[in-house]
Amino acid sequence: MIYDRENNVVYDSKHNLQSYIMQDREGGNWVNDAHYIYTYDANNRTTTRLIQQWTAGAWVNYELYTYTYDANNNQTNSLGQDWTGTDWVNYDQVKYFYDSSNNRTNLLYQKWNSGAWKNSYQVVTPYDANNNQMSYLYQTWQGDAWVNSFQNVYTYDVNNNQVSALDQSWQNNSWVNIDMLTSTFDATNNRITELDQSWQGSAWVNAFYGTFTYDANNNLTHYLTNPGITAAG
């Protein structure tokens, strides 16, 4: 049974999605629910997304999202606004920051409160000189400072293959291990093993061990997992 559908889908001459209507199935009939309308700049980047709701037989503004970009086509801001009936009022925004290689290094989420933007959370993702993501740090804004929540830390070999991914949680003002995935690679940079471990008390406990097999053309031919069995076991 289909309960909703997209209808009246419209594209412009550059194949950009301009609008569509979401409809719900009610009593055997299709009833309008939401209308999505998009605008673009000269570089075919989405600049606005307008959402309207079907109310009393007419489309009524509901939410508006406005997007901005830098000279390198990186999205730098997403502004969300709600319709009050007469005007658009700020609700939230996401700000994006990049390094000189156009890697996104920070995402900042803010909400509009009492006429000003207030921090809510941020995601910090630094990169090394080889454009490998070094970590993923999630922090929440508490009072007047950023407070750690959780992080993922990554390491790489000389060929820029990710050889470990460590998950940690911030507890009692220190990082506590949660999970770790370790991988090894062959001379042609194919992943050949992966070991998943969970931290229990004061030691790593194996969860599963997987092996990968490839043919002469480096196509994956076999993947075997051995729950609870390590490379040495």
PDB file of C-alpha atoms in Angstrom:
ATOM      1  CA  MET A   1       0.000   0.000   0.000  1.00  0.00           C
ATOM      2  CA  ILE A   2       1.365   3.414  -1.015  1.00  0.00           C
ATOM      3  CA  TYR A   3       0.565   6.116   1.538  1.00  0.00           C
ATOM      4  CA  ASP A   4       2.315   9.119   0.005  1.00  0.00           C
ATOM      5  CA  ARG A   5       3.756  10.225  -3.318  1.00  0.00           C
ATOM      6  CA  GLU A   6       5.624  13.007  -5.083  1.00  0.00           C
ATOM      7  CA  ASN A   7       3.533  14.739  -7.721  1.00  0.00           C
ATOM      8  CA  ASN A   8       3.895  17.622 -10.201  1.00  0.00           C
ATOM      9  CA  VAL A   9       7.694  17.374 -10.234  1.00  0.00           C
ATOM     10  CA  VAL A  10       9.196  20.287 -12.204  1.00  0.00           C
ATOM     11  CA  TYR A  11      12.779  20.795 -13.444  1.00  0.00           C
ATOM     12  CA  ASP A  12      14.345  23.819 -15.110  1.00  0.00           C
ATOM     13  CA  SER A  13      16.259  23.806 -18.394  1.00  0.00           C
ATOM     14  CA  LYS A  14      19.472  22.885 -16.522  1.00  0.00           C
ATOM     15  CA  HIS A  15      17.817  19.834 -14.910  1.00  0.00           C
ATOM     16  CA  ASN A  16      17.665  21.464 -11.481  1.00  0.00           C
ATOM     17  CA  LEU A  17      14.702  20.390  -9.392  1.00  0.00           C
ATOM     18  CA  GLN A  18      12.406  23.420  -9.123  1.00  0.00           C
ATOM     19  CA  SER A  19       9.405  22.085  -7.249  1.00  0.00           C
ATOM     20  CA  TYR A  20       7.289  19.100  -6.317  1.00  0.00           C
ATOM     21  CA  ILE A  21       4.171  18.364  -4.283  1.00  0.00           C
ATOM     22  CA  MET A  22       3.882  15.707  -1.585  1.00  0.00           C
ATOM     23  CA  GLN A  23       0.478  14.096  -1.332  1.00  0.00           C
ATOM     24  CA  ASP A  24      -0.997  11.685   1.223  1.00  0.00           C
ATOM     25  CA  ARG A  25      -3.520   8.927   0.627  1.00  0.00           C
ATOM     26  CA  GLU A  26      -6.737   9.637   2.513  1.00  0.00           C
ATOM     27  CA  GLY A  27      -9.999   7.766   2.013  1.00  0.00           C
ATOM     28  CA  GLY A  28      -8.945   6.534  -1.407  1.00  0.00           C
ATOM     29  CA  ASN A  29      -7.995  10.014  -2.625  1.00  0.00           C
ATOM     30  CA  TRP A  30      -4.697  11.839  -2.982  1.00  0.00           C
ATOM     31  CA  VAL A  31      -4.637  14.955  -0.780  1.00  0.00           C
ATOM     32  CA  ASN A  32      -2.057  17.735  -0.939  1.00  0.00           C
ATOM     33  CA  ASP A  33       0.322  17.853   2.020  1.00  0.00           C
ATOM     34  CA  ALA A  34       3.488  19.866   1.281  1.00  0.00           C
ATOM     35  CA  HIS A  35       4.914  21.909  -1.581  1.00  0.00           C
ATOM     36  CA  TYR A  36       8.696  22.158  -2.013  1.00  0.00           C
ATOM     37  CA  ILE A  37      10.135  25.011  -4.122  1.00  0.00           C
ATOM     38  CA  TYR A  38      13.831  25.500  -4.929  1.00  0.00           C
ATOM     39  CA  THR A  39      15.861  28.359  -6.383  1.00  0.00           C
ATOM     40  CA  TYR A  40      19.421  28.314  -7.760  1.00  0.00           C
ATOM     41  CA  ASP A  41      22.226  30.736  -8.522  1.00  0.00           C
ATOM     42  CA  ALA A  42      24.160  31.068 -11.783  1.00  0.00           C
ATOM     43  CA  ASN A  43      26.386  28.156 -10.725  1.00  0.00           C
ATOM     44  CA  ASN A  44      23.400  25.834 -10.227  1.00  0.00           C
ATOM     45  CA  ARG A  45      23.851  25.851  -6.458  1.00  0.00           C
ATOM     46  CA  THR A  46      20.686  25.638  -4.378  1.00  0.00           C
ATOM     47  CA  THR A  47      20.078  29.036  -2.787  1.00  0.00           C
ATOM     48  CA  THR A  48      16.652  28.559  -1.197  1.00  0.00           C
ATOM     49  CA  ARG A  49      14.248  25.760  -0.296  1.00  0.00           C
ATOM     50  CA  LEU A  50      10.718  26.873   0.492  1.00  0.00           C
ATOM     51  CA  ILE A  51       8.273  24.478   2.154  1.00  0.00           C
ATOM     52  CA  GLN A  52       4.558  25.247   2.047  1.00  0.00           C
ATOM     53  CA  GLN A  53       1.701  23.340   3.690  1.00  0.00           C
ATOM     54  CA  TRP A  54      -1.745  22.750   2.242  1.00  0.00           C
ATOM     55  CA  THR A  55      -4.122  24.562   4.563  1.00  0.00           C
ATOM     56  CA  ALA A  56      -7.820  25.281   3.982  1.00  0.00           C
ATOM     57  CA  GLY A  57      -7.479  24.716   0.234  1.00  0.00           C
ATOM     58  CA  ALA A  58      -4.391  26.870  -0.316  1.00  0.00           C
ATOM     59  CA  TRP A  59      -0.623  26.701  -0.050  1.00  0.00           C
ATOM     60  CA  VAL A  60       0.665  28.502   3.058  1.00  0.00           C
ATOM     61  CA  ASN A  61       4.315  29.248   3.808  1.00  0.00           C
ATOM     62  CA  TYR A  62       5.823  27.009   6.486  1.00  0.00           C
ATOM     63  CA  GLU A  63       9.653  26.893   6.422  1.00  0.00           C
ATOM     64  CA  LEU A  64      12.362  28.617   4.394  1.00  0.00           C
ATOM     65  CA  TYR A  65      15.986  27.525   4.108  1.00  0.00           C
ATOM     66  CA  THR A  66      18.593  29.848   2.597  1.00  0.00           C
ATOM     67  CA  TYR A  67      22.043  28.587   1.567  1.00  0.00           C
ATOM     68  CA  THR A  68      25.244  30.548   0.961  1.00  0.00           C
ATOM     69  CA  TYR A  69      28.590  29.494  -0.526  1.00  0.00           C
ATOM     70  CA  ASP A  70      32.177  30.678  -0.723  1.00  0.00           C
ATOM     71  CA  ALA A  71      34.256  31.284  -3.849  1.00  0.00           C
ATOM     72  CA  ASN A  72      35.265  27.602  -3.873  1.00  0.00           C
ATOM     73  CA  ASN A  73      31.630  26.430  -4.009  1.00  0.00           C
ATOM     74  CA  ASN A  74      31.728  25.243  -0.412  1.00  0.00           C
ATOM     75  CA  GLN A  75      28.478  25.737   1.459  1.00  0.00           C
ATOM     76  CA  THR A  76      29.163  28.159   4.299  1.00  0.00           C
ATOM     77  CA  ASN A  77      25.729  28.672   5.830  1.00  0.00           C
ATOM     78  CA  SER A  78      22.262  27.160   6.028  1.00  0.00           C
ATOM     79  CA  LEU A  79      19.652  29.475   7.530  1.00  0.00           C
ATOM     80  CA  GLY A  80      16.299  28.072   8.680  1.00  0.00           C
ATOM     81  CA  GLN A  81      13.288  30.355   9.173  1.00  0.00           C
ATOM     82  CA  ASP A  82       9.658  29.783  10.189  1.00  0.00           C
ATOM     83  CA  TRP A  83       6.634  31.606   8.790  1.00  0.00           C
ATOM     84  CA  THR A  84       4.635  33.485  11.442  1.00  0.00           C
ATOM     85  CA  GLY A  85       1.739  34.310   9.160  1.00  0.00           C
ATOM     86  CA  THR A  86       3.119  37.675   8.149  1.00  0.00           C
ATOM     87  CA  ASP A  87       6.914  37.361   8.196  1.00  0.00           C
ATOM     88  CA  TRP A  88       9.892  34.991   8.261  1.00  0.00           C
ATOM     89  CA  VAL A  89      11.500  34.553  11.681  1.00  0.00           C
ATOM     90  CA  ASN A  90      14.890  32.979  12.296  1.00  0.00           C
ATOM     91  CA  TYR A  91      14.851  29.496  13.806  1.00  0.00           C
ATOM     92  CA  ASP A  92      18.296  27.925  13.362  1.00  0.00           C
ATOM     93  CA  GLN A  93      21.434  28.044  11.271  1.00  0.00           C
ATOM     94  CA  VAL A  94      24.381  25.814  10.437  1.00  0.00           C
ATOM     95  CA  LYS A  95      27.745  27.423   9.715  1.00  0.00           C
ATOM     96  CA  TYR A  96      30.484  25.508   7.884  1.00  0.00           C
ATOM     97  CA  PHE A  97      34.228  26.190   7.953  1.00  0.00           C
ATOM     98  CA  TYR A  98      36.974  24.832   5.678  1.00  0.00           C
ATOM     99  CA  ASP A  99      40.736  24.587   5.498  1.00  0.00           C
ATOM    100  CA  SER A 100      42.882  25.713   2.561  1.00  0.00           C
ATOM    101  CA  SER A 101      42.268  22.344   0.854  1.00  0.00           C
ATOM    102  CA  ASN A 102      38.481  22.786   1.090  1.00  0.00           C
ATOM    103  CA  ASN A 103      38.120  20.101   3.736  1.00  0.00           C
ATOM    104  CA  ARG A 104      35.277  20.924   6.103  1.00  0.00           C
ATOM    105  CA  THR A 105      36.913  21.342   9.492  1.00  0.00           C
ATOM    106  CA  ASN A 106      34.041  22.654  11.590  1.00  0.00           C
ATOM    107  CA  LEU A 107      30.244  22.560  11.645  1.00  0.00           C
ATOM    108  CA  LEU A 108      28.543  24.966  14.045  1.00  0.00           C
ATOM    109  CA  TYR A 109      24.833  24.648  14.836  1.00  0.00           C
ATOM    110  CA  GLN A 110      23.055  27.630  16.408  1.00  0.00           C
ATOM    111  CA  LYS A 111      19.469  28.427  17.363  1.00  0.00           C
ATOM    112  CA  TRP A 112      17.780  31.826  17.389  1.00  0.00           C
ATOM    113  CA  ASN A 113      16.871  32.848  20.928  1.00  0.00           C
ATOM    114  CA  SER A 114      15.764  36.239  22.243  1.00  0.00           C
ATOM    115  CA  GLY A 115      16.978  38.076  19.157  1.00  0.00           C
ATOM    116  CA  ALA A 116      20.447  36.515  18.977  1.00  0.00           C
ATOM    117  CA  TRP A 117      22.183  33.372  17.769  1.00  0.00           C
ATOM    118  CA  LYS A 118      23.003  30.943  20.576  1.00  0.00           C
ATOM    119  CA  ASN A 119      25.463  28.078  20.209  1.00  0.00           C
ATOM    120  CA  SER A 120      24.011  24.576  20.438  1.00  0.00           C
ATOM    121  CA  TYR A 121      26.632  22.094  19.239  1.00  0.00           C
ATOM    122  CA  GLN A 122      29.637  21.848  16.966  1.00  0.00           C
ATOM    123  CA  VAL A 123      31.505  19.138  15.081  1.00  0.00           C
ATOM    124  CA  VAL A 124      35.271  19.555  14.679  1.00  0.00           C
ATOM    125  CA  THR A 125      36.969  17.517  11.923  1.00  0.00           C
ATOM    126  CA  PRO A 126      40.653  18.389  11.365  1.00  0.00           C
ATOM    127  CA  TYR A 127      42.675  16.979   8.454  1.00  0.00           C
ATOM    128  CA  ASP A 128      46.360  16.225   8.028  1.00  0.00           C
ATOM    129  CA  ALA A 129      48.649  17.381   5.204  1.00  0.00           C
ATOM    130  CA  ASN A 130      47.467  14.441   3.081  1.00  0.00           C
ATOM    131  CA  ASN A 131      43.788  15.410   3.474  1.00  0.00           C
ATOM    132  CA  ASN A 132      43.086  12.493   5.781  1.00  0.00           C
ATOM    133  CA  GLN A 133      40.469  13.200   8.418  1.00  0.00           C
ATOM    134  CA  MET A 134      42.261  12.912  11.765  1.00  0.00           C
ATOM    135  CA  SER A 135      39.269  12.960  14.087  1.00  0.00           C
ATOM    136  CA  TYR A 136      35.582  13.722  14.576  1.00  0.00           C
ATOM    137  CA  LEU A 137      34.824  15.648  17.769  1.00  0.00           C
ATOM    138  CA  TYR A 138      31.255  16.422  18.897  1.00  0.00           C
ATOM    139  CA  GLN A 139      30.802  19.134  21.522  1.00  0.00           C
ATOM    140  CA  THR A 140      27.770  20.806  23.079  1.00  0.00           C
ATOM    141  CA  TRP A 141      27.560  24.369  24.312  1.00  0.00           C
ATOM    142  CA  GLN A 142      26.931  24.497  28.059  1.00  0.00           C
ATOM    143  CA  GLY A 143      26.814  27.840  29.804  1.00  0.00           C
ATOM    144  CA  ASP A 144      29.637  29.725  28.128  1.00  0.00           C
ATOM    145  CA  ALA A 145      31.950  26.919  27.035  1.00  0.00           C
ATOM    146  CA  TRP A 146      32.189  23.927  24.712  1.00  0.00           C
ATOM    147  CA  VAL A 147      31.931  20.576  26.481  1.00  0.00           C
ATOM    148  CA  ASN A 148      33.158  17.345  24.940  1.00  0.00           C
ATOM    149  CA  SER A 149      30.590  14.639  24.191  1.00  0.00           C
ATOM    150  CA  PHE A 150      32.257  11.985  22.024  1.00  0.00           C
ATOM    151  CA  GLN A 151      35.016  11.648  19.468  1.00  0.00           C
ATOM    152  CA  ASN A 152      36.367   9.327  16.775  1.00  0.00           C
ATOM    153  CA  VAL A 153      40.142   9.293  16.237  1.00  0.00           C
ATOM    154  CA  TYR A 154      41.665   7.932  13.017  1.00  0.00           C
ATOM    155  CA  THR A 155      45.187   6.843  12.062  1.00  0.00           C
ATOM    156  CA  TYR A 156      46.637   6.056   8.643  1.00  0.00           C
ATOM    157  CA  ASP A 157      49.557   4.194   7.121  1.00  0.00           C
ATOM    158  CA  VAL A 158      52.104   5.688   4.719  1.00  0.00           C
ATOM    159  CA  ASN A 159      49.726   4.986   1.826  1.00  0.00           C
ATOM    160  CA  ASN A 160      46.915   6.957   3.506  1.00  0.00           C
ATOM    161  CA  ASN A 161      44.889   3.845   4.275  1.00  0.00           C
ATOM    162  CA  GLN A 162      42.889   4.190   7.475  1.00  0.00           C
ATOM    163  CA  VAL A 163      44.356   1.568   9.809  1.00  0.00           C
ATOM    164  CA  SER A 164      42.444   2.406  12.986  1.00  0.00           C
ATOM    165  CA  ALA A 165      39.256   4.121  14.087  1.00  0.00           C
ATOM    166  CA  LEU A 166      38.868   4.679  17.820  1.00  0.00           C
ATOM    167  CA  ASP A 167      35.528   5.695  19.367  1.00  0.00           C
ATOM    168  CA  GLN A 168      35.613   7.444  22.746  1.00  0.00           C
ATOM    169  CA  SER A 169      33.086   9.019  25.095  1.00  0.00           C
ATOM    170  CA  TRP A 170      33.745  11.962  27.408  1.00  0.00           C
ATOM    171  CA  GLN A 171      33.060  10.873  30.976  1.00  0.00           C
ATOM    172  CA  ASN A 172      34.103  12.559  34.216  1.00  0.00           C
ATOM    173  CA  ASN A 173      36.402  14.959  32.381  1.00  0.00           C
ATOM    174  CA  SER A 174      38.363  12.279  30.525  1.00  0.00           C
ATOM    175  CA  TRP A 175      38.079  10.202  27.373  1.00  0.00           C
ATOM    176  CA  VAL A 176      36.826   6.640  27.831  1.00  0.00           C
ATOM    177  CA  ASN A 177      37.356   4.028  25.144  1.00  0.00           C
ATOM    178  CA  ILE A 178      34.229   2.543  23.563  1.00  0.00           C
ATOM    179  CA  ASP A 179      35.101   0.714  20.365  1.00  0.00           C
ATOM    180  CA  MET A 180      38.036   0.324  17.981  1.00  0.00           C
ATOM    181  CA  LEU A 181      38.270  -0.976  14.412  1.00  0.00           C
ATOM    182  CA  THR A 182      41.759  -1.911  13.181  1.00  0.00           C
ATOM    183  CA  SER A 183      42.549  -2.778   9.557  1.00  0.00           C
ATOM    184  CA  THR A 184      45.530  -4.056   7.598  1.00  0.00           C
ATOM    185  CA  PHE A 185      46.220  -3.644   3.889  1.00  0.00           C
ATOM    186  CA  ASP A 186      48.230  -5.455   1.240  1.00  0.00           C
ATOM    187  CA  ALA A 187      50.818  -3.986  -1.139  1.00  0.00           C
ATOM    188  CA  THR A 188      48.093  -2.811  -3.521  1.00  0.00           C
ATOM    189  CA  ASN A 189      46.143  -1.068  -0.721  1.00  0.00           C
ATOM    190  CA  ASN A 190      43.376  -3.646  -0.504  1.00  0.00           C
ATOM    191  CA  ARG A 191      41.998  -4.133   3.000  1.00  0.00           C
ATOM    192  CA  ILE A 192      42.839  -7.712   3.963  1.00  0.00           C
ATOM    193  CA  THR A 193      41.852  -7.851   7.645  1.00  0.00           C
ATOM    194  CA  GLU A 194      39.682  -5.942  10.074  1.00  0.00           C
ATOM    195  CA  LEU A 195      39.389  -6.432  13.809  1.00  0.00           C
ATOM    196  CA  ASP A 196      36.568  -4.879  15.819  1.00  0.00           C
ATOM    197  CA  GLN A 197      37.049  -4.586  19.573  1.00  0.00           C
ATOM    198  CA  SER A 198      35.044  -3.148  22.442  1.00  0.00           C
ATOM    199  CA  TRP A 199      36.507  -1.682  25.620  1.00  0.00           C
ATOM    200  CA  GLN A 200      35.427  -3.527  28.738  1.00  0.00           C
ATOM    201  CA  GLY A 201      36.754  -2.208  32.015  1.00  0.00           C
ATOM    202  CA  SER A 202      40.446  -1.862  31.329  1.00  0.00           C
ATOM    203  CA  ALA A 203      41.038  -4.025  28.266  1.00  0.00           C
ATOM    204  CA  TRP A 204      39.993  -4.518  24.656  1.00  0.00           C
ATOM    205  CA  VAL A 205      37.702  -7.483  24.010  1.00  0.00           C
ATOM    206  CA  ASN A 206      37.425  -8.866  20.497  1.00  0.00           C
ATOM    207  CA  ALA A 207      34.021  -8.625  18.817  1.00  0.00           C
ATOM    208  CA  PHE A 208      34.789  -9.985  15.373  1.00  0.00           C
ATOM    209  CA  TYR A 209      37.635 -10.552  12.962  1.00  0.00           C
ATOM    210  CA  GLY A 210      37.201 -10.341   9.192  1.00  0.00           C
ATOM    211  CA  THR A 211      39.378 -11.288   6.254  1.00  0.00           C
ATOM    212  CA  PHE A 212      39.140 -10.119   2.639  1.00  0.00           C
ATOM    213  CA  THR A 213      40.309 -12.032  -0.439  1.00  0.00           C
ATOM    214  CA  TYR A 214      40.911 -10.547  -3.899  1.00  0.00           C
ATOM    215  CA  ASP A 215      41.633 -11.857  -7.378  1.00  0.00           C
ATOM    216  CA  ALA A 216      44.543 -10.823  -9.622  1.00  0.00           C
ATOM    217  CA  ASN A 217      42.574  -7.721 -10.688  1.00  0.00           C
ATOM    218  CA  ASN A 218      42.006  -6.594  -7.095  1.00  0.00           C
ATOM    219  CA  ASN A 219      38.314  -7.495  -7.178  1.00  0.00           C
ATOM    220  CA  LEU A 220      36.918  -8.626  -3.841  1.00  0.00           C
ATOM    221  CA  THR A 221      36.086 -12.324  -4.117  1.00  0.00           C
ATOM    222  CA  HIS A 222      35.520 -13.404  -0.537  1.00  0.00           C
ATOM    223  CA  TYR A 223      34.802 -11.885   2.865  1.00  0.00           C
ATOM    224  CA  LEU A 224      34.890 -14.071   5.976  1.00  0.00           C
ATOM    225  CA  THR A 225      33.994 -13.024   9.502  1.00  0.00           C
ATOM    226  CA  ASN A 226      34.838 -14.979  12.619  1.00  0.00           C
ATOM    227  CA  PRO A 227      32.980 -13.559  15.605  1.00  0.00           C
ATOM    228  CA  GLY A 228      35.164 -13.587  18.687  1.00  0.00           C
ATOM    229  CA  ILE A 229      38.197 -14.910  16.799  1.00  0.00           C
ATOM    230  CA  THR A 230      41.286 -12.725  16.447  1.00  0.00           C
ATOM    231  CA  ALA A 231      44.047 -12.760  13.879  1.00  0.00           C
ATOM    232  CA  ALA A 232      46.197 -14.728  16.296  1.00  0.00           C
ATOM    233  CA  GLY A 233      43.408 -17.150  17.181  1.00  0.00           C
TER     234      GLY A 233
END
